[in-house]
Amino acid sequence: MTFVMRRKAFDDRGEPYTPVVLAEMVRFAESDEDRVAARALQKMLRRVVKEETRRWSFERFLISIGLSIAFLAIITATLFLFGNMLGGIPSLLVVIFVIVAVTLADRWIAKRRIGRAIGATIVAHGICGRCGYSLRGLGITDNGCLVCPECASVWRAGRLTRAHWEPPKQPLAPKPTLAMAMRIRLLRPRMMTDSRSMLCRRLDSFLVSVGRQRRAELGAERCRQLRAAIRRPTLWLRLTIGVLLAAALLWLFLHWPDADTTMDGALMRFRVLWSCGVVILLLMLAGTLGGELGITARRVAAVCTEENLCASCATDLLDPDAEGYRICPSCGSSWTNPPA
Ligand SMILES: [Zn+2]
Ligand SMILES: [Zn+2]
């Protein structure tokens, strides 16, 4: 599958460019080694594009529901005004149409949004973001740049934080571990961009993605503080969910059938079981998603860079480089404080 990124990105001379089409990334590889590296990057980027453009999101869900209700209201009003009773099927079609339209629009926006980040990520791996030519072995100009011999795009040498000829670094978008998949499947932490626009997965607020070993290095107390700091702005959201759950439980309590009710006993039991199921689901949702809902990448980056940690893998950052970016030695992402 070929993704055409139309959004304009700029090289470090300020020239606009269209990032290389992923399908053509391997074309300029000169050695088997380069080809393997380019193919691995291509595979990762395809996965990320797919993930980013197909991710279920709470916002999208709300927008779909809101638009559907609005369209239904218009249809109902029209029917009422013209007295034409068409029944439920046209309304249902409208709802389906709206959901499909919103989903497609959202994917298109997501693709445009990450086009520029794709370019920066390719450059970070030592491959020209415009044409896909390997930047290996090029001389650095007086102002610290590399000039692509194929298309003359200019890239700052500092961008090449994950050059494909260097020892491999931690993956930027690791597939979720079982624990992550179980706990935060729907709201798996999104991809974010570092201060140099490179794509990386932001850590989750449970710090599951950070890994057991790194959590042990940070220590229980520091982990607790990090989690609390990342989640602080979403307190209102958790309160709202808590109130909704309390309301659901209260409803259940008030509608609990009397023990001696004989009328429609089977139906009553069905209702009770069904309500219990709903409440249990809600509780599970609140418990598992409460930590991830509403957390922005900006918040994670702000908290982590303040602590001098990588917002993707929580590794201690190196001292600022020549351009003022602090690099993560583990995954190669670049951060400024406050995050750009
Ligand atoms: Zn080039
Ligand atoms: Zn990192």
PDB file of C-alpha atoms in Angstrom, residues 83-210:
ATOM      1  CA  GLY A  83     -45.647  15.109   7.636  1.00  0.00           C
ATOM      2  CA  ASN A  84     -43.920  12.444   5.643  1.00  0.00           C
ATOM      3  CA  MET A  85     -43.530   9.331   7.756  1.00  0.00           C
ATOM      4  CA  LEU A  86     -40.659   7.457   6.199  1.00  0.00           C
ATOM      5  CA  GLY A  87     -39.930   5.328   9.235  1.00  0.00           C
ATOM      6  CA  GLY A  88     -36.610   4.409  10.848  1.00  0.00           C
ATOM      7  CA  ILE A  89     -34.599   3.104   7.926  1.00  0.00           C
ATOM      8  CA  PRO A  90     -33.632   6.486   6.360  1.00  0.00           C
ATOM      9  CA  SER A  91     -32.563   7.717   9.804  1.00  0.00           C
ATOM     10  CA  LEU A  92     -30.425   4.635  10.320  1.00  0.00           C
ATOM     11  CA  LEU A  93     -28.831   5.166   6.910  1.00  0.00           C
ATOM     12  CA  VAL A  94     -28.044   8.755   7.861  1.00  0.00           C
ATOM     13  CA  VAL A  95     -26.352   7.618  11.075  1.00  0.00           C
ATOM     14  CA  ILE A  96     -24.249   5.052   9.205  1.00  0.00           C
ATOM     15  CA  PHE A  97     -23.365   7.630   6.554  1.00  0.00           C
ATOM     16  CA  VAL A  98     -22.253  10.149   9.191  1.00  0.00           C
ATOM     17  CA  ILE A  99     -20.099   7.630  11.061  1.00  0.00           C
ATOM     18  CA  VAL A 100     -18.423   6.493   7.829  1.00  0.00           C
ATOM     19  CA  ALA A 101     -17.875  10.115   6.719  1.00  0.00           C
ATOM     20  CA  VAL A 102     -16.375  11.107  10.080  1.00  0.00           C
ATOM     21  CA  THR A 103     -14.084   8.074  10.110  1.00  0.00           C
ATOM     22  CA  LEU A 104     -12.820   8.740   6.584  1.00  0.00           C
ATOM     23  CA  ALA A 105     -12.299  12.445   7.263  1.00  0.00           C
ATOM     24  CA  ASP A 106     -10.432  11.605  10.446  1.00  0.00           C
ATOM     25  CA  ARG A 107      -8.099   9.197   8.630  1.00  0.00           C
ATOM     26  CA  TRP A 108      -7.387  11.761   5.958  1.00  0.00           C
ATOM     27  CA  ILE A 109      -6.562  14.377   8.608  1.00  0.00           C
ATOM     28  CA  ALA A 110      -4.357  11.896  10.485  1.00  0.00           C
ATOM     29  CA  LYS A 111      -2.383  11.090   7.336  1.00  0.00           C
ATOM     30  CA  ARG A 112      -1.829  14.757   6.611  1.00  0.00           C
ATOM     31  CA  ARG A 113      -0.898  15.405  10.211  1.00  0.00           C
ATOM     32  CA  ILE A 114       1.872  12.830  10.382  1.00  0.00           C
ATOM     33  CA  GLY A 115       3.308  13.419   6.891  1.00  0.00           C
ATOM     34  CA  ARG A 116       5.884  15.848   8.213  1.00  0.00           C
ATOM     35  CA  ALA A 117       6.772  13.605  11.144  1.00  0.00           C
ATOM     36  CA  ILE A 118       7.355  10.758   8.692  1.00  0.00           C
ATOM     37  CA  GLY A 119       9.978  12.883   6.905  1.00  0.00           C
ATOM     38  CA  ALA A 120      11.750  13.776  10.167  1.00  0.00           C
ATOM     39  CA  THR A 121      11.714  10.116  11.280  1.00  0.00           C
ATOM     40  CA  ILE A 122      13.282   8.969   8.009  1.00  0.00           C
ATOM     41  CA  VAL A 123      16.042  11.588   8.358  1.00  0.00           C
ATOM     42  CA  ALA A 124      16.693  10.496  11.961  1.00  0.00           C
ATOM     43  CA  HIS A 125      17.488   7.057  10.545  1.00  0.00           C
ATOM     44  CA  GLY A 126      20.117   8.502   8.218  1.00  0.00           C
ATOM     45  CA  ILE A 127      18.008   8.400   5.062  1.00  0.00           C
ATOM     46  CA  CYS A 128      17.067  11.470   3.023  1.00  0.00           C
ATOM     47  CA  GLY A 129      13.474  12.376   3.917  1.00  0.00           C
ATOM     48  CA  ARG A 130      12.794  13.667   0.428  1.00  0.00           C
ATOM     49  CA  CYS A 131      14.208  11.012  -1.869  1.00  0.00           C
ATOM     50  CA  GLY A 132      15.148   8.047   0.319  1.00  0.00           C
ATOM     51  CA  TYR A 133      18.880   8.142  -0.481  1.00  0.00           C
ATOM     52  CA  SER A 134      21.185   6.939   2.312  1.00  0.00           C
ATOM     53  CA  LEU A 135      23.093   9.769   4.021  1.00  0.00           C
ATOM     54  CA  ARG A 136      25.868   7.406   5.160  1.00  0.00           C
ATOM     55  CA  GLY A 137      29.436   8.660   4.912  1.00  0.00           C
ATOM     56  CA  LEU A 138      28.625  12.221   3.810  1.00  0.00           C
ATOM     57  CA  GLY A 139      30.846  15.112   4.908  1.00  0.00           C
ATOM     58  CA  ILE A 140      29.355  17.670   7.283  1.00  0.00           C
ATOM     59  CA  THR A 141      29.319  21.254   5.961  1.00  0.00           C
ATOM     60  CA  ASP A 142      30.690  24.215   7.977  1.00  0.00           C
ATOM     61  CA  ASN A 143      27.258  24.958   9.395  1.00  0.00           C
ATOM     62  CA  GLY A 144      26.743  21.385  10.592  1.00  0.00           C
ATOM     63  CA  CYS A 145      24.562  20.128   7.761  1.00  0.00           C
ATOM     64  CA  LEU A 146      24.479  17.181   5.349  1.00  0.00           C
ATOM     65  CA  VAL A 147      23.567  17.728   1.699  1.00  0.00           C
ATOM     66  CA  CYS A 148      21.809  14.837  -0.016  1.00  0.00           C
ATOM     67  CA  PRO A 149      23.861  13.950  -3.117  1.00  0.00           C
ATOM     68  CA  GLU A 150      20.724  12.826  -4.952  1.00  0.00           C
ATOM     69  CA  CYS A 151      18.230  15.657  -4.420  1.00  0.00           C
ATOM     70  CA  ALA A 152      20.326  18.383  -2.679  1.00  0.00           C
ATOM     71  CA  SER A 153      18.058  18.546   0.363  1.00  0.00           C
ATOM     72  CA  VAL A 154      19.863  19.888   3.431  1.00  0.00           C
ATOM     73  CA  TRP A 155      19.609  18.182   6.819  1.00  0.00           C
ATOM     74  CA  ARG A 156      21.223  19.180  10.093  1.00  0.00           C
ATOM     75  CA  ALA A 157      23.644  16.450  11.173  1.00  0.00           C
ATOM     76  CA  GLY A 158      22.149  16.550  14.688  1.00  0.00           C
ATOM     77  CA  ARG A 159      18.891  15.088  13.314  1.00  0.00           C
ATOM     78  CA  LEU A 160      20.526  11.723  12.621  1.00  0.00           C
ATOM     79  CA  THR A 161      19.938  10.323  16.098  1.00  0.00           C
ATOM     80  CA  ARG A 162      19.142   6.785  14.935  1.00  0.00           C
ATOM     81  CA  ALA A 163      21.407   6.486  11.893  1.00  0.00           C
ATOM     82  CA  HIS A 164      20.984   3.050  10.325  1.00  0.00           C
ATOM     83  CA  TRP A 165      24.742   2.376  10.269  1.00  0.00           C
ATOM     84  CA  GLU A 166      25.022   2.818  14.029  1.00  0.00           C
ATOM     85  CA  PRO A 167      24.194   0.087  16.554  1.00  0.00           C
ATOM     86  CA  PRO A 168      20.410  -0.388  16.631  1.00  0.00           C
ATOM     87  CA  LYS A 169      18.439   1.527  19.258  1.00  0.00           C
ATOM     88  CA  GLN A 170      15.291   0.635  21.114  1.00  0.00           C
ATOM     89  CA  PRO A 171      12.321   0.447  18.687  1.00  0.00           C
ATOM     90  CA  LEU A 172      10.360   3.697  18.334  1.00  0.00           C
ATOM     91  CA  ALA A 173       6.955   2.058  18.121  1.00  0.00           C
ATOM     92  CA  PRO A 174       7.260  -1.292  19.855  1.00  0.00           C
ATOM     93  CA  LYS A 175       4.330  -3.616  19.535  1.00  0.00           C
ATOM     94  CA  PRO A 176       2.465  -3.540  22.843  1.00  0.00           C
ATOM     95  CA  THR A 177       3.352  -6.092  25.463  1.00  0.00           C
ATOM     96  CA  LEU A 178       0.626  -8.407  26.700  1.00  0.00           C
ATOM     97  CA  ALA A 179       0.154  -6.267  29.803  1.00  0.00           C
ATOM     98  CA  MET A 180      -0.248  -3.144  27.676  1.00  0.00           C
ATOM     99  CA  ALA A 181      -2.599  -4.867  25.286  1.00  0.00           C
ATOM    100  CA  MET A 182      -4.723  -6.108  28.168  1.00  0.00           C
ATOM    101  CA  ARG A 183      -4.897  -2.903  30.117  1.00  0.00           C
ATOM    102  CA  ILE A 184      -4.969  -0.219  27.514  1.00  0.00           C
ATOM    103  CA  ARG A 185      -5.894  -1.896  24.291  1.00  0.00           C
ATOM    104  CA  LEU A 186      -8.311   0.707  23.020  1.00  0.00           C
ATOM    105  CA  LEU A 187      -6.392   3.705  24.227  1.00  0.00           C
ATOM    106  CA  ARG A 188      -2.908   2.397  23.588  1.00  0.00           C
ATOM    107  CA  PRO A 189      -0.659   5.437  23.959  1.00  0.00           C
ATOM    108  CA  ARG A 190      -0.552   7.349  20.748  1.00  0.00           C
ATOM    109  CA  MET A 191       2.472   8.121  18.747  1.00  0.00           C
ATOM    110  CA  MET A 192       3.835  11.570  19.498  1.00  0.00           C
ATOM    111  CA  THR A 193       6.590  13.628  17.944  1.00  0.00           C
ATOM    112  CA  ASP A 194       9.740  14.606  19.778  1.00  0.00           C
ATOM    113  CA  SER A 195      11.129  18.167  19.663  1.00  0.00           C
ATOM    114  CA  ARG A 196      12.691  17.412  16.246  1.00  0.00           C
ATOM    115  CA  SER A 197       9.370  16.097  14.864  1.00  0.00           C
ATOM    116  CA  MET A 198      10.488  12.455  14.922  1.00  0.00           C
ATOM    117  CA  LEU A 199       7.720   9.953  15.645  1.00  0.00           C
ATOM    118  CA  CYS A 200       7.943   7.966  18.857  1.00  0.00           C
ATOM    119  CA  ARG A 201       5.430   6.279  21.118  1.00  0.00           C
ATOM    120  CA  ARG A 202       4.682   8.243  24.224  1.00  0.00           C
ATOM    121  CA  LEU A 203       4.872   6.349  27.449  1.00  0.00           C
ATOM    122  CA  ASP A 204       1.583   5.413  29.082  1.00  0.00           C
ATOM    123  CA  SER A 205       0.495   6.842  32.405  1.00  0.00           C
ATOM    124  CA  PHE A 206       0.750   3.418  34.068  1.00  0.00           C
ATOM    125  CA  LEU A 207       4.423   3.303  32.955  1.00  0.00           C
ATOM    126  CA  VAL A 208       3.740  -0.198  31.623  1.00  0.00           C
ATOM    127  CA  SER A 209       5.440   0.624  28.316  1.00  0.00           C
ATOM    128  CA  VAL A 210       8.585   1.685  30.191  1.00  0.00           C
TER     129      VAL A 210
END
